[in-house]
Amino acid sequence: MLIKTKKEIPSSEITPANVYKNRRQFLKGSVNIAFGAGALGAGLISPSALAQTAGLRGRAPTEINLAAKPDWLVAKVGNRNAPPASGPYNTDEALTPFQDATNYNNFFEFGNGKGDPASKARDFKIDPWSVEIAGEVNKPGNYTLEDILQPHTLEERVYRIRCVEAFSMVIPWIGFPLADLISRFEPNSNARFIEFETLYDPEQMPGQAARTSSLGWPYKEGLRMDEAMHPLTILAVGMYDDILPAQNGAPLRLVVPWKYGFKSIKSIVRINFRRDMPNTAWNDYAANEYGFYANVNPQVSHPRWSQSQERRLPSGLFDRRIPTQLFNGYAEEVAHLYQGMDLRTYF
Ligand SMILES: Nc1nc2c(c(=O)[nH]1)N[C@H]1C(S)=C(S)[C@@H](COP(=O)(O)O)O[C@H]1N2
Ligand SMILES: [Mo]
């Protein structure tokens, strides 16, 4: 179990600047691997293998990518509840170092390379930010981020995240149950699904303007209502004791730990309650490869690679491969949601 402290990390424990810079060079020179193209071949040497920050959350505050950090949001993230010690809401597996979690990202709005989000989202603007609540609800409208977050008490959730490309991390998110937000806006009895949308802003998000991009924008995701109401499903506004960096989905993202990472949509601007199952970005792109459910399942291969193992970051000189667990290790909590469903058909 990691001991959680709120004290300042001594500067001696922060990654030395030269190591940090070397790593940036390294990432810049790395080959871009598009989503799905050779999932297991993507073995970058982890920055932290060089920096050896294992077990530390330490970093300089300036490393966070954002045009500005709203004071009220920083204060709110700092005032969260103490986390429950362990159990499904908090794995005690070693955290992925901050450096890896923020420099090896999928956020195709900022480019196809794993290092693109970190380098191209430096000045991402999250202030002002608003979220539209739409569809089958009693209280639709445009709400400021402050209105959205105001009644919710934040807590830490240390979850595994497993990408469909077969890498995984352990990340300490800060957020609140999506269920609490849903009940506030009072969905009516027609609401059977929820659809989420990411910001569309090609001026800030070069991947949306690029002709090389094959995804449709805005990025969309969706959940069945019972999945959305499950207590493991959270909206996150922070990670590693701070607000979210741009590359991880600032200022507000979904985290659904038992599903492949692409369900955990970043930088949300719209939440739409629907009668019918929504289209989703990756399913529209390749329906035979990326399903709506996308539950982590070692038995159901992606058409182009096995899902039986995963590469746990940080990887050092050699990849650390571990077996993938059904529902990413959350089967006890969520398997009942899919009772009677053929998980091969509804992948
Ligand atoms: N809007 C948006 N959300 C997104 C993505 C994306 O490209 N755009 N990538 C997804 C994928 S494939 C993964 S694995 C996770 C990665 O989250 P992380 O970078 O915080 O680890 O974000 C998901 N959310
Ligand atoms: Mo992913």
mmCIF file of C-alpha atoms and ligand atoms in Angstrom:
data_model
loop_
_atom_site.group_PDB
_atom_site.id
_atom_site.type_symbol
_atom_site.label_atom_id
_atom_site.label_comp_id
_atom_site.label_asym_id
_atom_site.label_seq_id
_atom_site.Cartn_x
_atom_site.Cartn_y
_atom_site.Cartn_z
ATOM 1 C CA MET A 1 0.000 0.000 0.000
ATOM 2 C CA LEU A 2 1.413 3.362 -0.929
ATOM 3 C CA ILE A 3 1.515 5.884 1.822
ATOM 4 C CA LYS A 4 -0.366 8.934 0.706
ATOM 5 C CA THR A 5 1.016 12.249 1.829
ATOM 6 C CA LYS A 6 -0.032 15.744 0.981
ATOM 7 C CA LYS A 7 3.331 17.284 1.798
ATOM 8 C CA GLU A 8 5.488 18.902 -0.849
ATOM 9 C CA ILE A 9 7.803 16.524 -2.659
ATOM 10 C CA PRO A 10 11.399 17.630 -2.028
ATOM 11 C CA SER A 11 12.952 18.980 -5.210
ATOM 12 C CA SER A 12 15.676 16.349 -4.993
ATOM 13 C CA GLU A 13 13.032 13.761 -5.792
ATOM 14 C CA ILE A 14 11.760 15.556 -8.831
ATOM 15 C CA THR A 15 12.967 14.266 -12.182
ATOM 16 C CA PRO A 16 16.147 16.173 -13.064
ATOM 17 C CA ALA A 17 15.606 18.583 -15.941
ATOM 18 C CA ASN A 18 18.226 16.959 -18.136
ATOM 19 C CA VAL A 19 16.563 13.556 -17.836
ATOM 20 C CA TYR A 20 13.214 15.127 -18.614
ATOM 21 C CA LYS A 21 14.616 16.837 -21.703
ATOM 22 C CA ASN A 22 16.370 13.720 -22.951
ATOM 23 C CA ARG A 23 13.128 11.903 -22.727
ATOM 24 C CA ARG A 24 11.350 14.554 -24.732
ATOM 25 C CA GLN A 25 13.975 14.178 -27.459
ATOM 26 C CA PHE A 26 13.446 10.476 -27.369
ATOM 27 C CA LEU A 27 9.690 10.721 -27.681
ATOM 28 C CA LYS A 28 9.990 13.204 -30.520
ATOM 29 C CA GLY A 29 12.110 10.798 -32.487
ATOM 30 C CA SER A 30 9.807 7.875 -31.890
ATOM 31 C CA VAL A 31 7.680 6.376 -34.608
ATOM 32 C CA ASN A 32 4.019 7.296 -34.596
ATOM 33 C CA ILE A 33 1.905 4.252 -34.081
ATOM 34 C CA ALA A 34 -1.700 4.797 -35.020
ATOM 35 C CA PHE A 35 -4.409 3.300 -32.873
ATOM 36 C CA GLY A 36 -4.683 -0.382 -33.546
ATOM 37 C CA ALA A 37 -1.763 -0.690 -35.913
ATOM 38 C CA GLY A 38 0.490 -3.229 -34.260
ATOM 39 C CA ALA A 39 -0.624 -2.963 -30.696
ATOM 40 C CA LEU A 40 2.112 -5.046 -29.192
ATOM 41 C CA GLY A 41 4.943 -3.583 -31.187
ATOM 42 C CA ALA A 42 4.848 -0.230 -29.463
ATOM 43 C CA GLY A 43 7.541 -0.861 -26.864
ATOM 44 C CA LEU A 44 8.914 2.569 -26.101
ATOM 45 C CA ILE A 45 11.480 2.660 -23.357
ATOM 46 C CA SER A 46 9.706 4.274 -20.496
ATOM 47 C CA PRO A 47 10.846 7.713 -19.396
ATOM 48 C CA SER A 48 10.763 6.564 -15.834
ATOM 49 C CA ALA A 49 13.092 3.704 -16.591
ATOM 50 C CA LEU A 50 15.602 6.488 -17.038
ATOM 51 C CA ALA A 51 14.322 8.839 -14.374
ATOM 52 C CA GLN A 52 13.504 6.166 -11.807
ATOM 53 C CA THR A 53 10.666 7.936 -10.137
ATOM 54 C CA ALA A 54 9.031 4.631 -9.228
ATOM 55 C CA GLY A 55 6.517 5.008 -6.441
ATOM 56 C CA LEU A 56 6.818 8.798 -6.360
ATOM 57 C CA ARG A 57 4.277 11.239 -7.612
ATOM 58 C CA GLY A 58 6.913 13.950 -7.613
ATOM 59 C CA ARG A 59 7.132 16.538 -10.344
ATOM 60 C CA ALA A 60 7.517 20.255 -10.797
ATOM 61 C CA PRO A 61 4.126 22.019 -10.858
ATOM 62 C CA THR A 62 5.070 23.812 -14.087
ATOM 63 C CA GLU A 63 5.024 20.530 -15.967
ATOM 64 C CA ILE A 64 1.244 20.506 -16.105
ATOM 65 C CA ASN A 65 -0.003 21.397 -19.581
ATOM 66 C CA LEU A 66 -2.728 24.060 -19.559
ATOM 67 C CA ALA A 67 -3.021 27.726 -20.489
ATOM 68 C CA ALA A 68 -4.073 28.458 -16.903
ATOM 69 C CA LYS A 69 -5.179 26.548 -13.841
ATOM 70 C CA PRO A 70 -8.404 28.031 -12.412
ATOM 71 C CA ASP A 71 -7.842 28.713 -8.693
ATOM 72 C CA TRP A 72 -11.255 27.435 -7.638
ATOM 73 C CA LEU A 73 -10.642 24.100 -9.383
ATOM 74 C CA VAL A 74 -7.176 23.663 -7.880
ATOM 75 C CA ALA A 75 -8.678 24.400 -4.438
ATOM 76 C CA LYS A 76 -11.515 21.972 -4.958
ATOM 77 C CA VAL A 77 -9.186 19.152 -6.013
ATOM 78 C CA GLY A 78 -7.041 19.866 -2.934
ATOM 79 C CA ASN A 79 -10.040 19.650 -0.599
ATOM 80 C CA ARG A 80 -11.160 16.179 -1.510
ATOM 81 C CA ASN A 81 -12.227 13.433 0.868
ATOM 82 C CA ALA A 82 -9.738 10.905 2.139
ATOM 83 C CA PRO A 83 -9.842 7.832 -0.077
ATOM 84 C CA PRO A 84 -11.150 4.492 1.136
ATOM 85 C CA ALA A 85 -8.070 2.403 1.956
ATOM 86 C CA SER A 86 -8.487 -0.443 -0.496
ATOM 87 C CA GLY A 87 -10.995 -2.643 -2.270
ATOM 88 C CA PRO A 88 -12.466 -2.189 -5.748
ATOM 89 C CA TYR A 89 -12.237 1.578 -5.536
ATOM 90 C CA ASN A 90 -8.525 1.559 -4.817
ATOM 91 C CA THR A 91 -6.059 -0.988 -6.048
ATOM 92 C CA ASP A 92 -2.823 -1.161 -4.092
ATOM 93 C CA GLU A 93 -0.784 -1.988 -7.204
ATOM 94 C CA ALA A 94 2.147 0.374 -7.815
ATOM 95 C CA LEU A 95 1.125 3.630 -9.417
ATOM 96 C CA THR A 96 2.335 4.336 -12.915
ATOM 97 C CA PRO A 97 4.749 7.265 -12.512
ATOM 98 C CA PHE A 98 3.256 10.645 -13.411
ATOM 99 C CA GLN A 99 5.831 11.043 -16.179
ATOM 100 C CA ASP A 100 4.558 7.960 -17.992
ATOM 101 C CA ALA A 101 0.883 8.681 -17.434
ATOM 102 C CA THR A 102 1.316 12.143 -18.948
ATOM 103 C CA ASN A 103 3.703 11.394 -21.822
ATOM 104 C CA TYR A 104 2.281 8.197 -23.284
ATOM 105 C CA ASN A 105 -1.258 9.118 -24.238
ATOM 106 C CA ASN A 106 -4.004 8.470 -26.702
ATOM 107 C CA PHE A 107 -5.797 11.733 -27.401
ATOM 108 C CA PHE A 108 -6.170 11.740 -31.163
ATOM 109 C CA GLU A 109 -7.461 15.313 -31.212
ATOM 110 C CA PHE A 110 -3.812 16.250 -30.609
ATOM 111 C CA GLY A 111 -2.259 13.781 -33.058
ATOM 112 C CA ASN A 112 -1.711 10.094 -33.589
ATOM 113 C CA GLY A 113 1.582 9.670 -31.729
ATOM 114 C CA LYS A 114 1.778 8.742 -28.067
ATOM 115 C CA GLY A 115 3.875 11.852 -27.390
ATOM 116 C CA ASP A 116 1.693 14.253 -29.397
ATOM 117 C CA PRO A 117 -0.861 15.050 -26.688
ATOM 118 C CA ALA A 118 1.875 16.082 -24.231
ATOM 119 C CA SER A 119 3.674 18.267 -26.742
ATOM 120 C CA LYS A 120 0.714 19.755 -28.607
ATOM 121 C CA ALA A 121 -1.649 20.470 -25.729
ATOM 122 C CA ARG A 122 0.654 22.751 -23.752
ATOM 123 C CA ASP A 123 -1.634 25.792 -23.920
ATOM 124 C CA PHE A 124 -4.995 24.081 -23.893
ATOM 125 C CA LYS A 125 -7.706 26.384 -22.497
ATOM 126 C CA ILE A 126 -10.107 25.046 -19.890
ATOM 127 C CA ASP A 127 -11.358 28.400 -18.671
ATOM 128 C CA PRO A 128 -14.134 29.171 -19.496
ATOM 129 C CA TRP A 129 -15.580 25.673 -19.913
ATOM 130 C CA SER A 130 -19.193 24.607 -20.094
ATOM 131 C CA VAL A 131 -21.047 21.352 -20.425
ATOM 132 C CA GLU A 132 -24.372 20.923 -22.184
ATOM 133 C CA ILE A 133 -26.814 18.546 -20.542
ATOM 134 C CA ALA A 134 -29.299 17.406 -23.178
ATOM 135 C CA GLY A 135 -31.945 14.902 -24.148
ATOM 136 C CA GLU A 136 -34.260 12.898 -21.916
ATOM 137 C CA VAL A 137 -33.788 14.908 -18.686
ATOM 138 C CA ASN A 138 -35.887 17.269 -16.636
ATOM 139 C CA LYS A 139 -33.062 19.782 -16.242
ATOM 140 C CA PRO A 140 -31.346 20.254 -19.604
ATOM 141 C CA GLY A 141 -29.173 23.298 -20.200
ATOM 142 C CA ASN A 142 -25.739 24.772 -20.585
ATOM 143 C CA TYR A 143 -23.857 24.678 -17.319
ATOM 144 C CA THR A 144 -20.500 26.175 -16.444
ATOM 145 C CA LEU A 145 -17.886 23.745 -15.185
ATOM 146 C CA GLU A 146 -18.260 25.356 -11.779
ATOM 147 C CA ASP A 147 -22.022 24.656 -11.764
ATOM 148 C CA ILE A 148 -21.395 21.089 -12.875
ATOM 149 C CA LEU A 149 -18.917 20.394 -10.073
ATOM 150 C CA GLN A 150 -20.323 22.566 -7.294
ATOM 151 C CA PRO A 151 -22.360 20.041 -5.238
ATOM 152 C CA HIS A 152 -19.935 17.134 -5.636
ATOM 153 C CA THR A 153 -17.364 16.096 -3.070
ATOM 154 C CA LEU A 154 -14.264 14.747 -4.728
ATOM 155 C CA GLU A 155 -12.416 11.603 -3.780
ATOM 156 C CA GLU A 156 -9.434 9.652 -5.009
ATOM 157 C CA ARG A 157 -9.872 6.445 -7.024
ATOM 158 C CA VAL A 158 -6.800 4.381 -7.847
ATOM 159 C CA TYR A 159 -7.819 2.375 -10.916
ATOM 160 C CA ARG A 160 -6.206 0.174 -13.507
ATOM 161 C CA ILE A 161 -6.723 1.475 -17.041
ATOM 162 C CA ARG A 162 -6.338 -1.009 -19.898
ATOM 163 C CA CYS A 163 -6.064 0.287 -23.455
ATOM 164 C CA VAL A 164 -7.437 -1.833 -26.304
ATOM 165 C CA GLU A 165 -3.888 -1.632 -27.720
ATOM 166 C CA ALA A 166 -2.760 -3.800 -24.777
ATOM 167 C CA PHE A 167 -0.832 -1.392 -22.596
ATOM 168 C CA SER A 168 -2.038 -0.581 -19.096
ATOM 169 C CA MET A 169 -1.408 1.790 -16.216
ATOM 170 C CA VAL A 170 -2.468 2.402 -12.613
ATOM 171 C CA ILE A 171 -3.651 5.955 -12.110
ATOM 172 C CA PRO A 172 -4.817 7.838 -8.996
ATOM 173 C CA TRP A 173 -7.804 9.782 -10.333
ATOM 174 C CA ILE A 174 -9.648 12.480 -8.439
ATOM 175 C CA GLY A 175 -13.328 12.679 -9.208
ATOM 176 C CA PHE A 176 -16.855 11.747 -8.221
ATOM 177 C CA PRO A 177 -19.406 9.098 -9.188
ATOM 178 C CA LEU A 178 -21.141 9.813 -12.497
ATOM 179 C CA ALA A 179 -24.300 8.454 -10.831
ATOM 180 C CA ASP A 180 -24.414 11.510 -8.546
ATOM 181 C CA LEU A 181 -24.384 13.865 -11.510
ATOM 182 C CA ILE A 182 -26.995 11.824 -13.363
ATOM 183 C CA SER A 183 -29.499 11.958 -10.515
ATOM 184 C CA ARG A 184 -29.076 15.728 -10.212
ATOM 185 C CA PHE A 185 -30.270 16.349 -13.750
ATOM 186 C CA GLU A 186 -33.213 13.953 -13.393
ATOM 187 C CA PRO A 187 -33.314 11.704 -16.433
ATOM 188 C CA ASN A 188 -36.844 10.640 -17.383
ATOM 189 C CA SER A 189 -37.959 7.070 -18.052
ATOM 190 C CA ASN A 190 -36.986 7.297 -21.742
ATOM 191 C CA ALA A 191 -33.302 7.661 -20.862
ATOM 192 C CA ARG A 192 -31.677 4.282 -21.491
ATOM 193 C CA PHE A 193 -28.264 5.406 -22.728
ATOM 194 C CA ILE A 194 -25.907 8.327 -22.221
ATOM 195 C CA GLU A 195 -23.806 9.860 -24.967
ATOM 196 C CA PHE A 196 -20.709 11.972 -24.277
ATOM 197 C CA GLU A 197 -18.919 14.372 -26.599
ATOM 198 C CA THR A 198 -15.443 15.907 -26.530
ATOM 199 C CA LEU A 199 -14.709 19.518 -27.430
ATOM 200 C CA TYR A 200 -14.498 20.258 -31.152
ATOM 201 C CA ASP A 201 -11.916 22.994 -31.660
ATOM 202 C CA PRO A 202 -9.477 22.391 -34.553
ATOM 203 C CA GLU A 203 -7.598 25.587 -33.695
ATOM 204 C CA GLN A 204 -6.545 24.098 -30.386
ATOM 205 C CA MET A 205 -6.662 20.478 -31.445
ATOM 206 C CA PRO A 206 -4.476 19.960 -34.513
ATOM 207 C CA GLY A 207 -5.547 16.329 -34.899
ATOM 208 C CA GLN A 208 -9.064 17.495 -35.746
ATOM 209 C CA ALA A 209 -7.732 19.586 -38.623
ATOM 210 C CA ALA A 210 -5.267 17.012 -39.926
ATOM 211 C CA ARG A 211 -6.186 15.237 -43.121
ATOM 212 C CA THR A 212 -4.398 12.142 -41.855
ATOM 213 C CA SER A 213 -6.987 11.644 -39.149
ATOM 214 C CA SER A 214 -9.553 8.989 -39.780
ATOM 215 C CA LEU A 215 -11.792 9.395 -36.735
ATOM 216 C CA GLY A 216 -14.897 11.529 -37.033
ATOM 217 C CA TRP A 217 -15.116 14.584 -34.778
ATOM 218 C CA PRO A 218 -16.198 15.372 -32.211
ATOM 219 C CA TYR A 219 -15.059 12.194 -30.455
ATOM 220 C CA LYS A 220 -18.124 10.476 -29.003
ATOM 221 C CA GLU A 221 -18.674 7.732 -26.495
ATOM 222 C CA GLY A 222 -21.616 6.170 -24.755
ATOM 223 C CA LEU A 223 -22.757 3.958 -21.905
ATOM 224 C CA ARG A 224 -25.903 2.057 -21.075
ATOM 225 C CA MET A 225 -27.663 3.732 -18.166
ATOM 226 C CA ASP A 226 -26.887 0.932 -15.683
ATOM 227 C CA GLU A 227 -23.183 1.112 -16.633
ATOM 228 C CA ALA A 228 -23.242 4.862 -16.187
ATOM 229 C CA MET A 229 -24.914 4.523 -12.755
ATOM 230 C CA HIS A 230 -22.428 1.901 -11.527
ATOM 231 C CA PRO A 231 -20.427 3.180 -8.534
ATOM 232 C CA LEU A 232 -17.091 2.403 -10.250
ATOM 233 C CA THR A 233 -17.890 4.859 -13.062
ATOM 234 C CA ILE A 234 -16.545 8.307 -12.310
ATOM 235 C CA LEU A 235 -16.090 11.705 -13.827
ATOM 236 C CA ALA A 236 -12.510 12.770 -13.112
ATOM 237 C CA VAL A 237 -11.223 16.318 -12.751
ATOM 238 C CA GLY A 238 -7.792 15.474 -11.371
ATOM 239 C CA MET A 239 -5.041 12.925 -11.010
ATOM 240 C CA TYR A 240 -1.878 12.549 -8.901
ATOM 241 C CA ASP A 241 -3.028 15.178 -6.369
ATOM 242 C CA ASP A 242 -3.616 17.898 -8.979
ATOM 243 C CA ILE A 243 -6.068 18.917 -11.695
ATOM 244 C CA LEU A 244 -5.911 16.975 -14.965
ATOM 245 C CA PRO A 245 -3.228 17.930 -17.455
ATOM 246 C CA ALA A 246 -4.585 18.675 -20.933
ATOM 247 C CA GLN A 247 -3.297 15.427 -22.385
ATOM 248 C CA ASN A 248 -5.273 13.384 -19.865
ATOM 249 C CA GLY A 249 -8.585 15.050 -20.652
ATOM 250 C CA ALA A 250 -8.797 18.324 -18.751
ATOM 251 C CA PRO A 251 -10.950 19.635 -17.301
ATOM 252 C CA LEU A 252 -13.477 16.791 -17.120
ATOM 253 C CA ARG A 253 -13.291 13.193 -18.366
ATOM 254 C CA LEU A 254 -14.990 9.887 -17.908
ATOM 255 C CA VAL A 255 -13.254 6.900 -16.277
ATOM 256 C CA VAL A 256 -14.843 3.456 -16.701
ATOM 257 C CA PRO A 257 -12.182 1.088 -15.364
ATOM 258 C CA TRP A 258 -13.605 -2.244 -16.565
ATOM 259 C CA LYS A 259 -13.780 -1.171 -20.209
ATOM 260 C CA TYR A 260 -11.070 -0.540 -22.782
ATOM 261 C CA GLY A 261 -9.570 2.917 -22.409
ATOM 262 C CA PHE A 262 -11.278 4.390 -25.461
ATOM 263 C CA LYS A 263 -14.596 4.425 -23.567
ATOM 264 C CA SER A 264 -13.074 6.865 -21.042
ATOM 265 C CA ILE A 265 -13.714 9.979 -23.117
ATOM 266 C CA LYS A 266 -11.701 13.122 -22.438
ATOM 267 C CA SER A 267 -12.487 16.856 -22.261
ATOM 268 C CA ILE A 268 -16.269 16.463 -22.181
ATOM 269 C CA VAL A 269 -18.539 19.290 -23.359
ATOM 270 C CA ARG A 270 -21.834 17.452 -23.846
ATOM 271 C CA ILE A 271 -23.787 14.773 -21.988
ATOM 272 C CA ASN A 272 -26.886 13.623 -23.823
ATOM 273 C CA PHE A 273 -29.521 11.288 -22.362
ATOM 274 C CA ARG A 274 -31.012 9.060 -25.024
ATOM 275 C CA ARG A 275 -33.616 6.443 -25.735
ATOM 276 C CA ASP A 276 -31.422 4.590 -28.245
ATOM 277 C CA MET A 277 -27.818 3.385 -28.272
ATOM 278 C CA PRO A 278 -25.533 6.189 -29.473
ATOM 279 C CA ASN A 279 -22.925 5.894 -32.208
ATOM 280 C CA THR A 280 -19.386 6.046 -30.875
ATOM 281 C CA ALA A 281 -16.207 7.323 -32.527
ATOM 282 C CA TRP A 282 -14.277 4.054 -32.660
ATOM 283 C CA ASN A 283 -17.268 1.913 -33.546
ATOM 284 C CA ASP A 284 -18.042 4.254 -36.453
ATOM 285 C CA TYR A 285 -14.412 3.998 -37.535
ATOM 286 C CA ALA A 286 -14.200 0.171 -37.479
ATOM 287 C CA ALA A 287 -17.287 -1.602 -36.199
ATOM 288 C CA ASN A 288 -15.748 -5.065 -36.442
ATOM 289 C CA GLU A 289 -12.796 -4.026 -34.250
ATOM 290 C CA TYR A 290 -14.246 -1.708 -31.595
ATOM 291 C CA GLY A 291 -17.599 -2.557 -30.082
ATOM 292 C CA PHE A 292 -19.992 -0.428 -28.085
ATOM 293 C CA TYR A 293 -19.471 -2.472 -24.911
ATOM 294 C CA ALA A 294 -15.667 -2.765 -25.101
ATOM 295 C CA ASN A 295 -15.450 -4.683 -21.845
ATOM 296 C CA VAL A 296 -11.900 -5.806 -21.114
ATOM 297 C CA ASN A 297 -11.812 -9.521 -21.900
ATOM 298 C CA PRO A 298 -8.691 -11.691 -22.275
ATOM 299 C CA GLN A 299 -10.726 -14.391 -24.070
ATOM 300 C CA VAL A 300 -12.024 -12.172 -26.854
ATOM 301 C CA SER A 301 -9.232 -11.216 -29.227
ATOM 302 C CA HIS A 302 -9.169 -8.062 -31.239
ATOM 303 C CA PRO A 303 -9.312 -9.175 -34.915
ATOM 304 C CA ARG A 304 -5.647 -8.210 -35.281
ATOM 305 C CA TRP A 305 -4.115 -9.144 -31.917
ATOM 306 C CA SER A 306 -4.656 -11.150 -28.758
ATOM 307 C CA GLN A 307 -6.015 -9.480 -25.631
ATOM 308 C CA SER A 308 -4.758 -12.171 -23.249
ATOM 309 C CA GLN A 309 -1.823 -10.093 -21.977
ATOM 310 C CA GLU A 310 -0.968 -6.473 -21.442
ATOM 311 C CA ARG A 311 2.148 -4.344 -21.138
ATOM 312 C CA ARG A 312 2.088 -2.561 -17.784
ATOM 313 C CA LEU A 313 3.714 0.852 -17.774
ATOM 314 C CA PRO A 314 6.334 1.837 -16.840
ATOM 315 C CA SER A 315 8.250 -0.604 -18.950
ATOM 316 C CA GLY A 316 11.989 -0.574 -18.484
ATOM 317 C CA LEU A 317 14.474 -2.027 -20.915
ATOM 318 C CA PHE A 318 12.162 -4.989 -21.123
ATOM 319 C CA ASP A 319 8.381 -4.806 -21.293
ATOM 320 C CA ARG A 320 6.527 -5.934 -18.252
ATOM 321 C CA ARG A 321 3.818 -8.265 -19.522
ATOM 322 C CA ILE A 322 1.049 -9.423 -17.236
ATOM 323 C CA PRO A 323 -2.091 -11.451 -17.866
ATOM 324 C CA THR A 324 -5.182 -9.403 -18.651
ATOM 325 C CA GLN A 325 -8.116 -9.973 -16.298
ATOM 326 C CA LEU A 326 -11.773 -10.294 -17.232
ATOM 327 C CA PHE A 327 -13.421 -6.879 -16.852
ATOM 328 C CA ASN A 328 -9.931 -5.585 -16.053
ATOM 329 C CA GLY A 329 -10.112 -7.190 -12.606
ATOM 330 C CA TYR A 330 -13.501 -5.678 -11.701
ATOM 331 C CA ALA A 331 -15.584 -8.769 -12.535
ATOM 332 C CA GLU A 332 -16.943 -9.147 -9.012
ATOM 333 C CA GLU A 333 -18.414 -5.652 -9.232
ATOM 334 C CA VAL A 334 -19.674 -5.577 -12.821
ATOM 335 C CA ALA A 335 -20.176 -9.081 -14.254
ATOM 336 C CA HIS A 336 -23.867 -9.030 -13.286
ATOM 337 C CA LEU A 337 -24.470 -6.162 -15.716
ATOM 338 C CA TYR A 338 -23.831 -8.540 -18.605
ATOM 339 C CA GLN A 339 -25.571 -11.665 -17.385
ATOM 340 C CA GLY A 340 -27.023 -13.656 -20.260
ATOM 341 C CA MET A 341 -25.133 -11.624 -22.868
ATOM 342 C CA ASP A 342 -22.698 -13.362 -25.198
ATOM 343 C CA LEU A 343 -19.521 -11.338 -24.637
ATOM 344 C CA ARG A 344 -18.191 -12.362 -28.052
ATOM 345 C CA THR A 345 -21.227 -10.989 -29.835
ATOM 346 C CA TYR A 346 -21.442 -7.889 -27.649
ATOM 347 C CA PHE A 347 -17.721 -7.116 -27.584
HETATM 348 N N1 LIG B 1 -11.631 12.625 -26.690
HETATM 349 C C1 LIG B 1 -10.831 11.542 -26.606
HETATM 350 N N2 LIG B 1 -10.914 10.757 -25.517
HETATM 351 C C2 LIG B 1 -10.109 9.663 -25.415
HETATM 352 C C3 LIG B 1 -9.216 9.333 -26.451
HETATM 353 C C4 LIG B 1 -9.153 10.191 -27.589
HETATM 354 O O1 LIG B 1 -8.375 9.981 -28.543
HETATM 355 N N3 LIG B 1 -9.965 11.290 -27.616
HETATM 356 N N4 LIG B 1 -8.436 8.186 -26.348
HETATM 357 C C5 LIG B 1 -8.941 7.134 -25.466
HETATM 358 C C6 LIG B 1 -8.008 6.056 -25.280
HETATM 359 S S1 LIG B 1 -7.769 5.025 -26.592
HETATM 360 C C7 LIG B 1 -7.419 5.803 -24.070
HETATM 361 S S2 LIG B 1 -6.473 4.407 -23.834
HETATM 362 C C8 LIG B 1 -7.552 6.749 -22.940
HETATM 363 C C9 LIG B 1 -6.174 7.165 -22.470
HETATM 364 O O2 LIG B 1 -6.250 7.981 -21.332
HETATM 365 P P1 LIG B 1 -4.914 8.563 -20.664
HETATM 366 O O3 LIG B 1 -4.135 9.238 -21.751
HETATM 367 O O4 LIG B 1 -5.356 9.492 -19.594
HETATM 368 O O5 LIG B 1 -4.161 7.382 -20.117
HETATM 369 O O6 LIG B 1 -8.288 7.908 -23.286
HETATM 370 C C10 LIG B 1 -9.421 7.677 -24.123
HETATM 371 N N5 LIG B 1 -10.186 8.890 -24.279
HETATM 372 MO MO MO B 2 -6.910 3.105 -25.716
#
